[in-house]
C-alpha positions as a printed NumPy array, in Angstrom:
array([[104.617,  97.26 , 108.014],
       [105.892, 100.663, 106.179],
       [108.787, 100.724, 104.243],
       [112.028, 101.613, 106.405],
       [112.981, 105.465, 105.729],
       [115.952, 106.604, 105.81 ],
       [117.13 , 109.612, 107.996],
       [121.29 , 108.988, 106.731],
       [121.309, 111.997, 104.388],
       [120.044, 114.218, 106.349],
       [122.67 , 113.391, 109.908],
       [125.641, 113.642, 107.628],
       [124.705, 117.436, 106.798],
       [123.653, 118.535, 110.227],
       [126.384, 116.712, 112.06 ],
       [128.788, 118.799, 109.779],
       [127.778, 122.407, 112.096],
       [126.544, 121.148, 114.997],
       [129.112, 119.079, 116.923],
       [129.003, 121.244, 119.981],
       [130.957, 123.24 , 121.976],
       [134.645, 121.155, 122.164],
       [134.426, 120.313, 118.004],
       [136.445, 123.045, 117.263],
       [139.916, 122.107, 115.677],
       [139.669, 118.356, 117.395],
       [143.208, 117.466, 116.159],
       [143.806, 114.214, 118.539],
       [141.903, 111.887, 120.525],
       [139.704, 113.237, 123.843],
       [141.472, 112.585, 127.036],
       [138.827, 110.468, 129.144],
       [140.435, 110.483, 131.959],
       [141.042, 114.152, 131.791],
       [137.355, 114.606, 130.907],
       [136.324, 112.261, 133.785],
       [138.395, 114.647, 136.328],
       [136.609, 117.862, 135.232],
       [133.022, 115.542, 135.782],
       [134.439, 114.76 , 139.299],
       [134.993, 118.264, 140.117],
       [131.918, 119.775, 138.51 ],
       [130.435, 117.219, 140.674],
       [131.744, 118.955, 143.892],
       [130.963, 122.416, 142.537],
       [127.169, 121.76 , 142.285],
       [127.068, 119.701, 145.623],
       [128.491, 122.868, 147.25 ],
       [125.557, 124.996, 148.491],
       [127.262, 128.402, 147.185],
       [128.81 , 127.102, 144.139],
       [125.885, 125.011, 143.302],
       [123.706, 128.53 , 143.299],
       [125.797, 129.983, 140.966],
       [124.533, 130.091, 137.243],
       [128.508, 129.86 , 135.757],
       [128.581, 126.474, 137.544],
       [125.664, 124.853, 135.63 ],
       [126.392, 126.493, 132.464],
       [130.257, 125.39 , 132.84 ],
       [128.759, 121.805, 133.53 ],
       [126.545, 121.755, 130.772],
       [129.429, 122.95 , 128.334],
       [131.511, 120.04 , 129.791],
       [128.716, 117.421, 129.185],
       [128.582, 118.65 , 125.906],
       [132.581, 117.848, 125.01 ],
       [132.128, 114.747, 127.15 ],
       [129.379, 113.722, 124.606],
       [130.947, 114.902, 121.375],
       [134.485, 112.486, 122.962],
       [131.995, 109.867, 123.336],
       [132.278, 109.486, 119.123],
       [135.382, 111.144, 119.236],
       [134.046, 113.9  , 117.265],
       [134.099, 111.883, 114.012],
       [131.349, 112.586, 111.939],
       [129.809, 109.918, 109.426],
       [130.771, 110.135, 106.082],
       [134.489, 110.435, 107.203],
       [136.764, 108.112, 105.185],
       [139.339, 105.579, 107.471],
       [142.123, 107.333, 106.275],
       [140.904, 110.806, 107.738],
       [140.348, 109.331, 111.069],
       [143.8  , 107.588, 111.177],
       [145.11 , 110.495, 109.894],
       [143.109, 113.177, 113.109],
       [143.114, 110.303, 115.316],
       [146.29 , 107.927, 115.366],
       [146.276, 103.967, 113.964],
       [143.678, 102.142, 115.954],
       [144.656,  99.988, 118.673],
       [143.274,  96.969, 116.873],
       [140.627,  96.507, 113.7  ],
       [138.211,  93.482, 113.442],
       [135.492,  92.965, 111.24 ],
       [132.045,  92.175, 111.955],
       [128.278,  91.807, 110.639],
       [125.861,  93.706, 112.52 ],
       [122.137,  93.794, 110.924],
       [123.247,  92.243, 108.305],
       [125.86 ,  94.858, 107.545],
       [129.509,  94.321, 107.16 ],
       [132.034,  96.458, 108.942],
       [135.269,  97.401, 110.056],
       [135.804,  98.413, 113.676],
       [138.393, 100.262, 114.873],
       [139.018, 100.036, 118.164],
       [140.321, 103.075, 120.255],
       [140.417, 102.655, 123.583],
       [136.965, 103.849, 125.25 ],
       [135.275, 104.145, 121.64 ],
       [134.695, 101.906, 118.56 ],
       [134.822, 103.372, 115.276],
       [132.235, 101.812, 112.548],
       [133.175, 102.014, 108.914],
       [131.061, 100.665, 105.999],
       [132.554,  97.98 , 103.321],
       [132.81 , 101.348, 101.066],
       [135.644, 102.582, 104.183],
       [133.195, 105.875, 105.316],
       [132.418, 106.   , 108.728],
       [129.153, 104.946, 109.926],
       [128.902, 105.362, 113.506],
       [130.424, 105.445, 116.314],
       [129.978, 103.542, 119.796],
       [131.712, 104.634, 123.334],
       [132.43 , 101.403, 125.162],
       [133.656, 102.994, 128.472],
       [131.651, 105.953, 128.68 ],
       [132.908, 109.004, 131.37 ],
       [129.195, 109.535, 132.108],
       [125.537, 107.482, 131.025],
       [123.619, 110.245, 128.821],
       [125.308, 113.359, 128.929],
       [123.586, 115.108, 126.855],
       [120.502, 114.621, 129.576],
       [122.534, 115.754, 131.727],
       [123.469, 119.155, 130.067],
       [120.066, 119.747, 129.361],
       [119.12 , 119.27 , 132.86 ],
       [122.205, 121.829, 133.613],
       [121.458, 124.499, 131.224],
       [117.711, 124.234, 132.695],
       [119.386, 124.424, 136.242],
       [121.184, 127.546, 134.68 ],
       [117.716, 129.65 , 133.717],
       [116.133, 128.814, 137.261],
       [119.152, 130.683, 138.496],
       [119.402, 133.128, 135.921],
       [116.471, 135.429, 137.563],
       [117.947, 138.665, 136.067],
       [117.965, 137.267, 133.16 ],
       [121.602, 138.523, 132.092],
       [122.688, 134.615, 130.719],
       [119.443, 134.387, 129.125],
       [121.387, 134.094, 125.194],
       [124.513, 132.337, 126.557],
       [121.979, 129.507, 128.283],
       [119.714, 129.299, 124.922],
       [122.825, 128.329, 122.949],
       [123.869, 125.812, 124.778],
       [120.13 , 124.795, 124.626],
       [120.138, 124.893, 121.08 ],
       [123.416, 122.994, 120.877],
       [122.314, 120.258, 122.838],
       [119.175, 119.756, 120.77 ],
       [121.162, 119.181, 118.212],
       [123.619, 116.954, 119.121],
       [120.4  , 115.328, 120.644],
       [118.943, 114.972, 116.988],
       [122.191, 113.662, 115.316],
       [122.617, 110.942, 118.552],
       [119.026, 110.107, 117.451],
       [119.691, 109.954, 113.705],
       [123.085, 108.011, 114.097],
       [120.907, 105.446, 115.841],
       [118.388, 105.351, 113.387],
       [120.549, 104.474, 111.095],
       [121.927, 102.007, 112.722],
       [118.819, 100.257, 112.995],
       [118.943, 101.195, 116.854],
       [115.086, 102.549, 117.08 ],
       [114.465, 102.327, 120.477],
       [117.979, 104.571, 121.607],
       [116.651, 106.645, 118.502],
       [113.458, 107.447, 119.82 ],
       [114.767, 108.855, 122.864],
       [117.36 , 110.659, 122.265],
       [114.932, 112.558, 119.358],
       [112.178, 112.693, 121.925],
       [114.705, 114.4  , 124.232],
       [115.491, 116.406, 121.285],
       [111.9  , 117.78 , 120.232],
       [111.799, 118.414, 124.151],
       [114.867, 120.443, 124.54 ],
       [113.419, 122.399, 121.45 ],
       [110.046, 123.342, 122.659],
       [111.656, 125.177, 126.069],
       [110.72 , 128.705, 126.296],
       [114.503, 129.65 , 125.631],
       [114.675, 127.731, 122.413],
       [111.123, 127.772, 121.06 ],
       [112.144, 125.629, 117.585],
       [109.186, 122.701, 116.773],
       [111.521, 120.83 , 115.115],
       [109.289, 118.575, 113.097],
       [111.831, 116.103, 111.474],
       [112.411, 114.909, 115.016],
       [109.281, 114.615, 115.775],
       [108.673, 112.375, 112.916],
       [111.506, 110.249, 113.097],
       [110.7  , 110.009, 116.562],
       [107.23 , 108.891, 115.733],
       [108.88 , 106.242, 112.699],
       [111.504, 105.329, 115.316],
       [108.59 , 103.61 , 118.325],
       [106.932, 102.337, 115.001],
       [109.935,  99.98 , 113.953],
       [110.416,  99.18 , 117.564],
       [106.74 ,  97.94 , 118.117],
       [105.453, 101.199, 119.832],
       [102.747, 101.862, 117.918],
       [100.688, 104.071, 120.285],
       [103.739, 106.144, 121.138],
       [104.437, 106.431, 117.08 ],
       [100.989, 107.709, 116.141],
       [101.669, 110.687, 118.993],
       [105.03 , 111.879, 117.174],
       [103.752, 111.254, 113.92 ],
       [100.484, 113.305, 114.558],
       [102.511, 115.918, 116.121],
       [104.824, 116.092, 113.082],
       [101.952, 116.686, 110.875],
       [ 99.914, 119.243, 113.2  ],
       [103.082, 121.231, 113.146],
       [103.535, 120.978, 109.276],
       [106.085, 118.587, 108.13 ],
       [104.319, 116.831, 105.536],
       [107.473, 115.76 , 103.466],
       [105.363, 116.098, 100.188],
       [102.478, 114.194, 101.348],
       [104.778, 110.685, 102.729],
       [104.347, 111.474, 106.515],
       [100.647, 111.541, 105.793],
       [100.74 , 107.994, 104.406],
       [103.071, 106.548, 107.42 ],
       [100.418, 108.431, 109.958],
       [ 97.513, 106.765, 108.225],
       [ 99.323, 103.145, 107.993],
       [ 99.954, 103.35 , 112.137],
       [ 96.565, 104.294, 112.487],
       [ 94.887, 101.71 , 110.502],
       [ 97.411,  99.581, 112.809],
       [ 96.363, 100.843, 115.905],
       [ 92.533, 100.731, 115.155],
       [ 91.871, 104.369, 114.27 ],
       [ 91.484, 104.419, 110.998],
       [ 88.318, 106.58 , 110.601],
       [ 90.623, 109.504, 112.182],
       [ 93.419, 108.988, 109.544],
       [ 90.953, 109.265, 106.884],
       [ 89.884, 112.445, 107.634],
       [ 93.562, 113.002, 107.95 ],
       [ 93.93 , 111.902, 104.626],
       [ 90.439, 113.785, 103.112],
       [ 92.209, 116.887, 104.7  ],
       [ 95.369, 116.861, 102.756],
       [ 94.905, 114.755,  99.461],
       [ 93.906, 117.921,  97.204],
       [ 97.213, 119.473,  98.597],
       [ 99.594, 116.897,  97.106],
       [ 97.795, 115.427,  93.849],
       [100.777, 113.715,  92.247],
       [101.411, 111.805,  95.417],
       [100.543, 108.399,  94.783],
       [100.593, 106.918,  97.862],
       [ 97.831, 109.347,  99.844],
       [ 95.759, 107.674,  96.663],
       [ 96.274, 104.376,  97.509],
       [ 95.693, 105.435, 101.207],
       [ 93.093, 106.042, 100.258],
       [ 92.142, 102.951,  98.095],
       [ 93.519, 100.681, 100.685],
       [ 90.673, 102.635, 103.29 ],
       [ 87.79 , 101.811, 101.464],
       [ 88.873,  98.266, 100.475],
       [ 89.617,  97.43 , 103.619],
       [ 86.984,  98.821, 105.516],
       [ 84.458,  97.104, 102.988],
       [ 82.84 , 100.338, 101.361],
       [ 81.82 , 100.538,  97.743],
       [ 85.083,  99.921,  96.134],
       [ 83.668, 102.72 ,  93.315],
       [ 84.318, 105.281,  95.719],
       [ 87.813, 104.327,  95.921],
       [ 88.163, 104.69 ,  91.765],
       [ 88.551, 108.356,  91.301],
       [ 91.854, 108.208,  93.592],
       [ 93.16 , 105.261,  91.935],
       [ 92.626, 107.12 ,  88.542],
       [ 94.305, 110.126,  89.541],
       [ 97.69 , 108.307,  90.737],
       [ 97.383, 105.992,  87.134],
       [ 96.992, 109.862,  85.788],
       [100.583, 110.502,  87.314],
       [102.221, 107.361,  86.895],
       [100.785, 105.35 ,  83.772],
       [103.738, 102.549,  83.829],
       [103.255, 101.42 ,  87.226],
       [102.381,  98.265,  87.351],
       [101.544,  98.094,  90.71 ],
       [ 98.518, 100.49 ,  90.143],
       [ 97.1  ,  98.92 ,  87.43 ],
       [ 96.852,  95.768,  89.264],
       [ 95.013,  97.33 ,  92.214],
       [ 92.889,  99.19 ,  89.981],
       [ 92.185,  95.585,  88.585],
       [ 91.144,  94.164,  91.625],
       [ 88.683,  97.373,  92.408],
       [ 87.055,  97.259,  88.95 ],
       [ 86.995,  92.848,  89.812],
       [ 84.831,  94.162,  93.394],
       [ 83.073,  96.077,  90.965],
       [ 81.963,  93.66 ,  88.955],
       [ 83.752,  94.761,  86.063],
       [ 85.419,  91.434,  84.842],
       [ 85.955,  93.133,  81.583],
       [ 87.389,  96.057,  82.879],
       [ 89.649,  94.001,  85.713],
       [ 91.288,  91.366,  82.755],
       [ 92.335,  94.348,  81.03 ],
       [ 93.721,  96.187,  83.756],
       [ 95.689,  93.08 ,  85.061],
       [ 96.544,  92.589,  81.547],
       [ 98.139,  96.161,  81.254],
       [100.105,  95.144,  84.732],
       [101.806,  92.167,  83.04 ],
       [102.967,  94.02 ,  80.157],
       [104.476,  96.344,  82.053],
       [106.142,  94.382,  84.767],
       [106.337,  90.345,  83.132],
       [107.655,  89.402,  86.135],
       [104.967,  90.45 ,  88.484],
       [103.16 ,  87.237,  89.124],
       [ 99.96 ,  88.698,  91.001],
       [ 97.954,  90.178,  88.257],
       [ 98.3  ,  86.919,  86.152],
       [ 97.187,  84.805,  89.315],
       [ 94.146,  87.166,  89.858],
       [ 92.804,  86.277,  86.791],
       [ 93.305,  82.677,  87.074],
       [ 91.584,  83.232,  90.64 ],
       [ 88.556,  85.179,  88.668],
       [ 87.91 ,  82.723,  86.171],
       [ 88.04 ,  79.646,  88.379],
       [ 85.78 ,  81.371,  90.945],
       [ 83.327,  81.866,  87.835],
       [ 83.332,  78.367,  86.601],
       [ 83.015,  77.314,  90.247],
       [ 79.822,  79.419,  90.112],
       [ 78.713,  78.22 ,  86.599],
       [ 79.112,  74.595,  88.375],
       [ 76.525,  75.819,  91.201],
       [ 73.928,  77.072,  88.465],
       [ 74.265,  74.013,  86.802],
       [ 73.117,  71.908,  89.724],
       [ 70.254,  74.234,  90.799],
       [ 69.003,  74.67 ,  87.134],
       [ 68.881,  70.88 ,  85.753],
       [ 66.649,  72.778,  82.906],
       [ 70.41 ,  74.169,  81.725],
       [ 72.671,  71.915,  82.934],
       [ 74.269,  71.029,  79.846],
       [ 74.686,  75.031,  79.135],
       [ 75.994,  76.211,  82.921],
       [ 78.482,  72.871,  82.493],
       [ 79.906,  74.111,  79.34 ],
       [ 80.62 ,  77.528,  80.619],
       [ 82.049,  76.1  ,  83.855],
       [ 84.166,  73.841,  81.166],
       [ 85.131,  77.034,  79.56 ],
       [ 86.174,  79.406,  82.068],
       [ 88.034,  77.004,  83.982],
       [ 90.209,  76.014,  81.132],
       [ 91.111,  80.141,  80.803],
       [ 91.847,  79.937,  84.62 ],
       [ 94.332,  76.487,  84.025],
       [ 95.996,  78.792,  80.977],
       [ 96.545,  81.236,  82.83 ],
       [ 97.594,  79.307,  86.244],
       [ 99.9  ,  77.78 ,  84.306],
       [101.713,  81.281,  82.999],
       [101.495,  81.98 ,  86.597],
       [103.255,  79.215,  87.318],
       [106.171,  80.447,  84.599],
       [106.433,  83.752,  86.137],
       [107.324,  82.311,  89.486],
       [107.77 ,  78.739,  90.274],
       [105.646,  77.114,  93.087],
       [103.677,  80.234,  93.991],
       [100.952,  78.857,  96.512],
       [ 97.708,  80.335,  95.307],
       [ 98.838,  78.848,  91.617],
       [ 99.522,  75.354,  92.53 ],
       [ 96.634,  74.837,  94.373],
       [ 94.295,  76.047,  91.61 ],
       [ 97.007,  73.883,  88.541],
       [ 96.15 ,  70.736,  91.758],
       [ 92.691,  70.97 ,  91.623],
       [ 92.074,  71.81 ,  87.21 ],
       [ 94.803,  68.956,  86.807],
       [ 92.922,  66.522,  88.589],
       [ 89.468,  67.945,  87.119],
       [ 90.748,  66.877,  83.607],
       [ 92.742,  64.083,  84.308],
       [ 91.505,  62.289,  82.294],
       [ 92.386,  63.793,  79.402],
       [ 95.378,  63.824,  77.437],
       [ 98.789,  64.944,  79.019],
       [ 96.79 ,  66.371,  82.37 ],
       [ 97.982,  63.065,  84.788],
       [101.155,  63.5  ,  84.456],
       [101.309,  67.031,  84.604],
       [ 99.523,  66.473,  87.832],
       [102.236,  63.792,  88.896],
       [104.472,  66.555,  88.355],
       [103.33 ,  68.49 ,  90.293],
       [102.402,  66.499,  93.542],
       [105.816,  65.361,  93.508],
       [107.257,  68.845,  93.39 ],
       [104.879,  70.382,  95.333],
       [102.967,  67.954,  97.828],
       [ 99.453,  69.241,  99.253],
       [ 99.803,  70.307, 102.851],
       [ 98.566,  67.309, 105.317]])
């Protein structure tokens, strides 16, 4: 699973010109009912057969969808502090607070909206609990389009593609504010609708920060298939985002089985972004996983070290290639390196511990199938495995009860049991830690 990006920073500065149509001056609350009467007799206008031909009607509807969508947040934009919408909008009619995705916040409640402010008193989001319409912003775009069927000379062409362009954004902000709400399936379509509404002849705008959102947005909500479309159609349109979206396309594609295509995805761009270290450990992770020669996978892992010398994490994969390698050598003192760096990162230490038990466990074997060297296997075996209990055991200090560790300090504990200290140390830790049944 990807890490979850953010899309936040990037709603509060659209939403700041793009509010549509009825954003202008907002100095008080939206009158539903008001709002709900103009619906009613737009309505009537496009049920009548002359009205309903008319291109004013559908572009007057679609500019009334659009202020019946920007009243269903009230116009307040996130980022807002509380005291800036009490001051526009009025004191709320009540304020309760309440944990939503493990967020705390304070709703104020007005009427036919609720107002979402973080524990820092900015506005989050907004939801409309008594809506005038379901998806308005549908239903302008399916107006406007009414409007150029109608428009055959063409003389409302501009006027229509505004309104387009307005609604494609409000689209994209709807999209982001659920995003960030955690809200990926409402998210995904209302940016979906968005990269739509932007690829009609009258707007002709591939907006590809939709698309990827979009595309990030079916990932989180388990629509994996649907992802790798937006995602793939961000990229063959050119958002690249410094080489990230090219990472989250490969890591749904490994997901969804296609992994040879993201490769070449990934062979395609890598010389494009060489300080970004995660198309490197794409590509690592691709030749790992798919069990190729792991010295294939060295050059990249090199070039991201090259970038980023401190990072822990890197060293320690780079320690685990050189370990496929063969390079035991070359993997202690790349794990080694990682524990310096980071003290508290228990995996390098444990990989070691893992290594040398794994080689006295294999000095054991040579020692029963060559009786002629017994003695001489045995003593290695002795040897390694008391590395691999030293270092368990720092393991161990790093982080308490980490699995992998106890089992190996469970079995070298009862190995040398018999010497000094090692019975209770395994009494310890049974009674701590008791093996699984």
């Amino acid at each position: 699973m990807m890490k979850r990006k953010t899309l936040y920073a990037l709603l509060v500065t659209v939403l700041a010109c793009t509010f549509g149509v009825a954003a202008q001056a907002q100095t008080a609350r939206p009158d539903f009912e008001s709002l709900a009467k103009k619906l009613a007799k737009s309505d009537k206008k496009i049920a009548d057969a002359k009205k309903g031909a008319d291109v004013g009607t559908w572009l007057d509807r679609g500019e009334l969808l659009e202020e019946i969508a920007g009243a269903h947040s009230l116009f307040i934009q996130p980022g807002w502090d509380v005291a800036t919408v009490m001051l526009v909008m009025g004191k709320p009619q009540g304020v309760e607070q309440v944990s939503l995705k493990d967020k705390n916040y304070s709703v104020l409640h007005y009427g036919e909206v609720d107002v979402y402010a973080s524990e820092n008193k900015q506005i989050a989001f907004s939801r409309v609990v008594r809506p005038v319409v379901t998806d308005p912003l549908r239903l302008a775009y399916d107006a406007y389009e009414r409007a150029a069927s109608l428009d055959v000379k063409k003389k409302k062409t501009k006027k229509i593609a505004d309104g387009l362009n307005r609604v494609r954004s409000m689209l994209f902000n709807e999209g982001a504010s659920y995003y960030s709400q955690g809200e990926y399936g409402k998210a995904g379509d209302a940016l979906e609708l968005s990269v739509e509404v932007g690829q009609d002849a009258l707007v002709h705008a591939n907006d590809t920060v939709a698309m990827y959102y979009a595309g990030l947005a079916r990932y989180y909500e388990g629509q994996k298939e649907e992802a790798l479309e937006y995602l793939k159609k961000a990229l063959d349109n050119g958002y690249k985002s410094n080489g990230e979206a090219i990472c989250s396309y490969y890591e749904v594609a490994k997901e969804v089985g296609k992994i040879e295509e993201a490769k070449a995805v990934l062979e395609s761009n890598i010389s494009k972004f060489p300080a970004q270290k995660c198309l490197m450990l794409s590509m690592v992770d691709y030749y790992i996983s798919q069990g190729k020669d792991p010295r294939e996978a060295l050059p990249y892992l090199e070039r991201a070290i090259e970038n980023d010398p401190t990072n822990a994490q890197l060293l320690f994969v780079k320690g685990i290639v050189l370990q496929k390698m063969g390079d035991e050598a070359g993997a202690l003192q790349a794990f080694t390196k990682s524990n310096e760096i980071q003290p508290d990162f228990v995996d390098p230490i444990y990989n070691v511990a893992v290594m040398y038990y794994n080689d006295g466990v294999e000095a054991q074997r040579k020692a029963i199938e060559d009786g002629k060297k017994y003695d001489e296997y045995m003593e290695q075996a002795n040897v390694l495995f008391k590395k691999s209990l030293s270092y368990a055991e720092k393991a161990m200090e790093i982080q308490a009860g980490h699995e992998g560790t106890v089992d190996i300090l469970r079995s070298l504990y009862f190995k040398y049991r018999q010497e000094p200290g090692m019975q209770a140390k395994l009494d310890a830790l049974t009674a701590k830690y008791p093996a699984a049944k």
